[in-house]
Tab-separated table of C-alpha atoms in Angstrom:
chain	number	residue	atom	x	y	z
U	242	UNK	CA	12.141	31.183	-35.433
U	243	UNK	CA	15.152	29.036	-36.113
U	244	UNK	CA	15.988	25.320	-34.378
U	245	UNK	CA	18.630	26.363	-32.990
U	246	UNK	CA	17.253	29.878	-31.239
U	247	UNK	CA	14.783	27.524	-29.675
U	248	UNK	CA	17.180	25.023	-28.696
U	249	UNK	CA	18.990	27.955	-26.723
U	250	UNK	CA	15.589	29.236	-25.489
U	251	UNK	CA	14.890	25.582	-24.071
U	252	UNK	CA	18.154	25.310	-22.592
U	253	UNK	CA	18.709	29.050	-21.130
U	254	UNK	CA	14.660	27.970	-19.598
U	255	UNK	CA	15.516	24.313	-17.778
U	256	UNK	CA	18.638	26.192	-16.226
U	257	UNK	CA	16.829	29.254	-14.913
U	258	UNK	CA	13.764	26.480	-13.673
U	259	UNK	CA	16.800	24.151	-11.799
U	260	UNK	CA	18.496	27.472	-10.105
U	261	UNK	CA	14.914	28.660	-8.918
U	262	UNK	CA	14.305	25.346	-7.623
U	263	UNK	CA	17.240	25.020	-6.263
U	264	UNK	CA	17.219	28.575	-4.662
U	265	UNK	CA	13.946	28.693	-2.935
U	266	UNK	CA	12.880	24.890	-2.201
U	267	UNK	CA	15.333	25.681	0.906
U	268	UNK	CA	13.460	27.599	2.715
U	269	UNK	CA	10.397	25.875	1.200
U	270	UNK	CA	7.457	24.893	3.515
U	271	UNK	CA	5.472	21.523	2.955
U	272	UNK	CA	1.664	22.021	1.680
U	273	UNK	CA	-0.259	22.657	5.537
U	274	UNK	CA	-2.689	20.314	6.760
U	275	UNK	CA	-5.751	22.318	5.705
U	276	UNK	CA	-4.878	22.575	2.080
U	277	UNK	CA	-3.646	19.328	1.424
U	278	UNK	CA	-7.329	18.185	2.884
U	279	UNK	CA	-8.719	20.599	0.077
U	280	UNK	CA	-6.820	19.554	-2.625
U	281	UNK	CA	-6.407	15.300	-1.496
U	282	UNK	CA	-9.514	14.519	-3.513
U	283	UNK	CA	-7.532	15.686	-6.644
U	284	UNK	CA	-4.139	15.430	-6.500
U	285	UNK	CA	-2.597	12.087	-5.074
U	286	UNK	CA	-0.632	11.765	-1.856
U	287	UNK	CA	2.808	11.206	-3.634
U	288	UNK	CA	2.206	14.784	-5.357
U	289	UNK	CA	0.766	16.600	-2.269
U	290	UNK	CA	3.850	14.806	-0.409
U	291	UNK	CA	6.011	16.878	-3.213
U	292	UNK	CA	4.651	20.231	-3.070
U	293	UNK	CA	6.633	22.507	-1.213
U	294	UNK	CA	5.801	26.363	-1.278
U	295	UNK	CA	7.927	29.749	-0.466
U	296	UNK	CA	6.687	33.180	-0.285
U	297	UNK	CA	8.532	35.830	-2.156
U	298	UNK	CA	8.400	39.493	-2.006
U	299	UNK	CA	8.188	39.461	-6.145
U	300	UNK	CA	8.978	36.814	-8.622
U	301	UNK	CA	11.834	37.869	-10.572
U	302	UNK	CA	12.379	37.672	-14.342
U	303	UNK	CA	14.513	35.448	-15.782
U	304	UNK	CA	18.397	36.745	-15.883
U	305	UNK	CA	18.430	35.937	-19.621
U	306	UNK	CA	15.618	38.389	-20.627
U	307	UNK	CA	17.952	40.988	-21.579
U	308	UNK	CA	19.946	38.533	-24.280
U	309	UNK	CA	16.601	37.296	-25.421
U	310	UNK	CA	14.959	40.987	-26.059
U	311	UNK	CA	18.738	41.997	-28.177
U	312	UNK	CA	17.371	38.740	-30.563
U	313	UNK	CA	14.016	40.597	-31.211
U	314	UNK	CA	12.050	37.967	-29.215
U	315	UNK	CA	8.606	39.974	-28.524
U	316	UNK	CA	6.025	39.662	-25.418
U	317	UNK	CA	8.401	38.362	-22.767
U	318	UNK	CA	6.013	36.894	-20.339
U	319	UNK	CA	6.570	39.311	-17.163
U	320	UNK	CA	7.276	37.065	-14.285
U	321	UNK	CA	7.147	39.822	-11.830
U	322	UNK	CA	3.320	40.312	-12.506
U	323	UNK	CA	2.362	36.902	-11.576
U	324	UNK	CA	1.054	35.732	-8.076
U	325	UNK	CA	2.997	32.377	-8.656
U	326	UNK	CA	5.100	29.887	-10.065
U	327	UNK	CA	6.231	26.456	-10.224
U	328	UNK	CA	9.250	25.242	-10.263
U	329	UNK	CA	9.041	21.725	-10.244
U	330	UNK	CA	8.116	20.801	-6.761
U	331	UNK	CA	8.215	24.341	-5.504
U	332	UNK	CA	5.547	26.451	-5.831
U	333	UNK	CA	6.520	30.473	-5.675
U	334	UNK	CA	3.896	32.580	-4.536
U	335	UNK	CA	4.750	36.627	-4.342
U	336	UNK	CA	3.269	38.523	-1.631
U	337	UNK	CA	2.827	41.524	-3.920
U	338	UNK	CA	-1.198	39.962	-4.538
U	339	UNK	CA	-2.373	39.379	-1.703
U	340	UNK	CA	-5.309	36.562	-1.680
U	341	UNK	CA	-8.430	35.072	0.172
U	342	UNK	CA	-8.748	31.363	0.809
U	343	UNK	CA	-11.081	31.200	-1.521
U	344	UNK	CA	-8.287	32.530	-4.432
U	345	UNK	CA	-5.523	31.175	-2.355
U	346	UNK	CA	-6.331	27.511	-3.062
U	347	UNK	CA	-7.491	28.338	-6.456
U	348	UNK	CA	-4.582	29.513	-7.501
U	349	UNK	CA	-2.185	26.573	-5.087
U	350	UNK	CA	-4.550	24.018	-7.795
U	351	UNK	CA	-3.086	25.822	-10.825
U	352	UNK	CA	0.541	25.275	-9.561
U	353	UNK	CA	-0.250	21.703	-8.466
U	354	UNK	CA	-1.015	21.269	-11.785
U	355	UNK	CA	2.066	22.486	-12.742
U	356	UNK	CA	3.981	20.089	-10.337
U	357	UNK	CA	1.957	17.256	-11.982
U	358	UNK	CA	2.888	18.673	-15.344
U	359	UNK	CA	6.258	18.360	-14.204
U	360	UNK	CA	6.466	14.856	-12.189
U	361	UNK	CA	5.142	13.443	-15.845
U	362	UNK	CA	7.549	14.741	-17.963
U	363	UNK	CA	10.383	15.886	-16.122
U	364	UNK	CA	11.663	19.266	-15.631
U	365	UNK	CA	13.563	19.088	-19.598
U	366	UNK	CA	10.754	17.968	-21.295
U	367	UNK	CA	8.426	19.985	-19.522
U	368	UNK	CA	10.810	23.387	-20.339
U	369	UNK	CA	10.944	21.997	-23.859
U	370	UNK	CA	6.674	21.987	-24.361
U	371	UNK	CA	6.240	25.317	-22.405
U	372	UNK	CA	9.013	26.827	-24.553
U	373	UNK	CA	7.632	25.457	-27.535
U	374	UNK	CA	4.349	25.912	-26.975
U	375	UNK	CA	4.973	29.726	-26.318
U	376	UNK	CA	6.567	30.219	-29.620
U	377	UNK	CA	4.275	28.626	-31.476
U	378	UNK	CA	1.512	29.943	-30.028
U	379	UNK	CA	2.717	33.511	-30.952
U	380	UNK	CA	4.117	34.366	-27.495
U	381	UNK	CA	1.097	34.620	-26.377
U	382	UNK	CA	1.034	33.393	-22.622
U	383	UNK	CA	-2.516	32.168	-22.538
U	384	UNK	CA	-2.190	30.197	-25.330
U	385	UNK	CA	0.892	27.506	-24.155
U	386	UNK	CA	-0.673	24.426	-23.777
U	387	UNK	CA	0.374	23.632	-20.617
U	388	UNK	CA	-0.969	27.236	-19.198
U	389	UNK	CA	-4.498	25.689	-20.991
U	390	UNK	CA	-4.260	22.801	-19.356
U	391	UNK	CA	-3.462	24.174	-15.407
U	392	UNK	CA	-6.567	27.198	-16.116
U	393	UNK	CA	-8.852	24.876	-17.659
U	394	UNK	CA	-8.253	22.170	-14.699
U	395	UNK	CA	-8.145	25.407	-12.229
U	396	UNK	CA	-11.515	26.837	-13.789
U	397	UNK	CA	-13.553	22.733	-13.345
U	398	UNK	CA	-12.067	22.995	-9.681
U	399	UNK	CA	-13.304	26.323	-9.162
U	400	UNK	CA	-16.720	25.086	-10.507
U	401	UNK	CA	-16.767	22.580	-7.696
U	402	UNK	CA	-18.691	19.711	-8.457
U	403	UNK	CA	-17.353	16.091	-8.569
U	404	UNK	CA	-13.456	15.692	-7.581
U	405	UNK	CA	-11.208	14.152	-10.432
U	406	UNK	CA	-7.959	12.909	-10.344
U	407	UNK	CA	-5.548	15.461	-11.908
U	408	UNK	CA	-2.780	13.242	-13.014
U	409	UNK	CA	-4.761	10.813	-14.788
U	410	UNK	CA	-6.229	13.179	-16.694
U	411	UNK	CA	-2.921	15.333	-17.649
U	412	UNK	CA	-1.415	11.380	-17.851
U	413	UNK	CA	-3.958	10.108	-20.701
U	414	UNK	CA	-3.966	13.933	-22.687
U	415	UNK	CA	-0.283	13.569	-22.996
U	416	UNK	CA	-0.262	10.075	-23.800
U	417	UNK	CA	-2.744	10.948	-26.256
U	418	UNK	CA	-0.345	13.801	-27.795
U	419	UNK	CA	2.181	10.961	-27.931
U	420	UNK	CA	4.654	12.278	-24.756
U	421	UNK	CA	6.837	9.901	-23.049
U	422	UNK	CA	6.367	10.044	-19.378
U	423	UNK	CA	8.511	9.497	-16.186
U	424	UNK	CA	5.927	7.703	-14.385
C-alpha cells in the first residue's frame, strides 16, 4: 500500500475519531463512583477525571468505508460488532452486548487503556499508529499494536493480582519504540 493511500487513511481516521468525540462526549456521563474505585489502583486520577462514557444503541461504521472498500482495502474492521470504543476521552459502549460487572469493568479497562493510549500521544499520532499498525499487520484487527497492548493490559487485570500503573507502563513501551509523547 502506497504513502499516500495511508496518508488519506490516517487523515479520513483522526476526522471520523474528532466528529465521534465530538458527537457523543455531549451527552457523555463521567466514570461513577464505583468504577472509578475499581479501576483508581491502575489508572491515575487525571485519566479517571477524563473518562467520560455514552451508551449507544450500535456503534456505527465509519462514513468513509464505502470509498475505502472501491480502493480494494480488505477486512474493514466492523465497528458495529464491537461492545465499545474510544474516542479519546469518550468511551462508546453499544447496548447491543449486554454485560455483567464482572465483563463490564473488564471491558471499561480496555478502553481506559485506550484513553491512556490517547492522552500520550494525542488523538493524530495515536490515528497514525492504529492506522499503521492495521496495515501492516495485514488488516488483521488483533494484531495492531495498540489493540495488543489494551488486551494484553485487559487480560493481567482480569488475572487480578498486584495493581500496576497503566500509563507508566504504556509511557516507558512507547518511549522505548521511540514515540514522542504529550505528557
Amino acid at each position: 500500500m502506497n504513502n499516500e493511500l495511508i496518508h488519506y487513511l490516517v487523515q479520513k481516521g483522526y476526522e471520523w475519531i474528532v466528529d465521534q468525540r465530538n458527537l457523543h462526549v455531549l451527552k457523555a456521563q463521567e466514570l461513577s463512583e464505583q468504577d472509578r474505585v475499581l479501576l483508581q489502583p491502575y489508572f491515575e486520577l487525571k485519566i479517571l477525571d477524563l473518562a467520560k462514557v455514552a451508551f449507544v444503541d450500535q456503534i456505527e461504521n465509519p462514513p468513509f468505508y464505502p470509498e475505502i472498500i472501491r480502493l480494494g482495502i480488505p477486512n474493514l474492521i466492523d465497528f458495529t460488532q464491537m461492545a465499545g470504543i474510544t474516542f479519546i476521552d469518550c468511551i462508546l459502549i453499544s447496548r447491543c452486548f449486554p454485560h455483567d460487572q464482572q465483563s463490564w469493568i473488564s471491558l471499561l479497562f480496555h478502553e481506559m487503556v485506550h484513553i491512556v493510549q490517547y492522552h500520550l500521544l494525542g488523538a493524530r499520532q495515536f490515528a497514525e499508529l492504529y492506522i499503521k499498525g492495521w496495515v501492516q499487520s495485514g488488516f488483521d484487527y488483533g494484531s495492531i499494536p495498540l489493540e495488543k497492548q489494551a488486551y494484553d493490559l485487559q487480560r493481567r487485570f482480569d488475572q487480578g493480582g498486584e495493581p500496576f500503573s497503566v500509563s507508566q507502563l504504556i509511557r516507558s513501551h512507547l518511549r522505548r519504540l521511540g514515540f514522542s509523547l504529550l505528557s
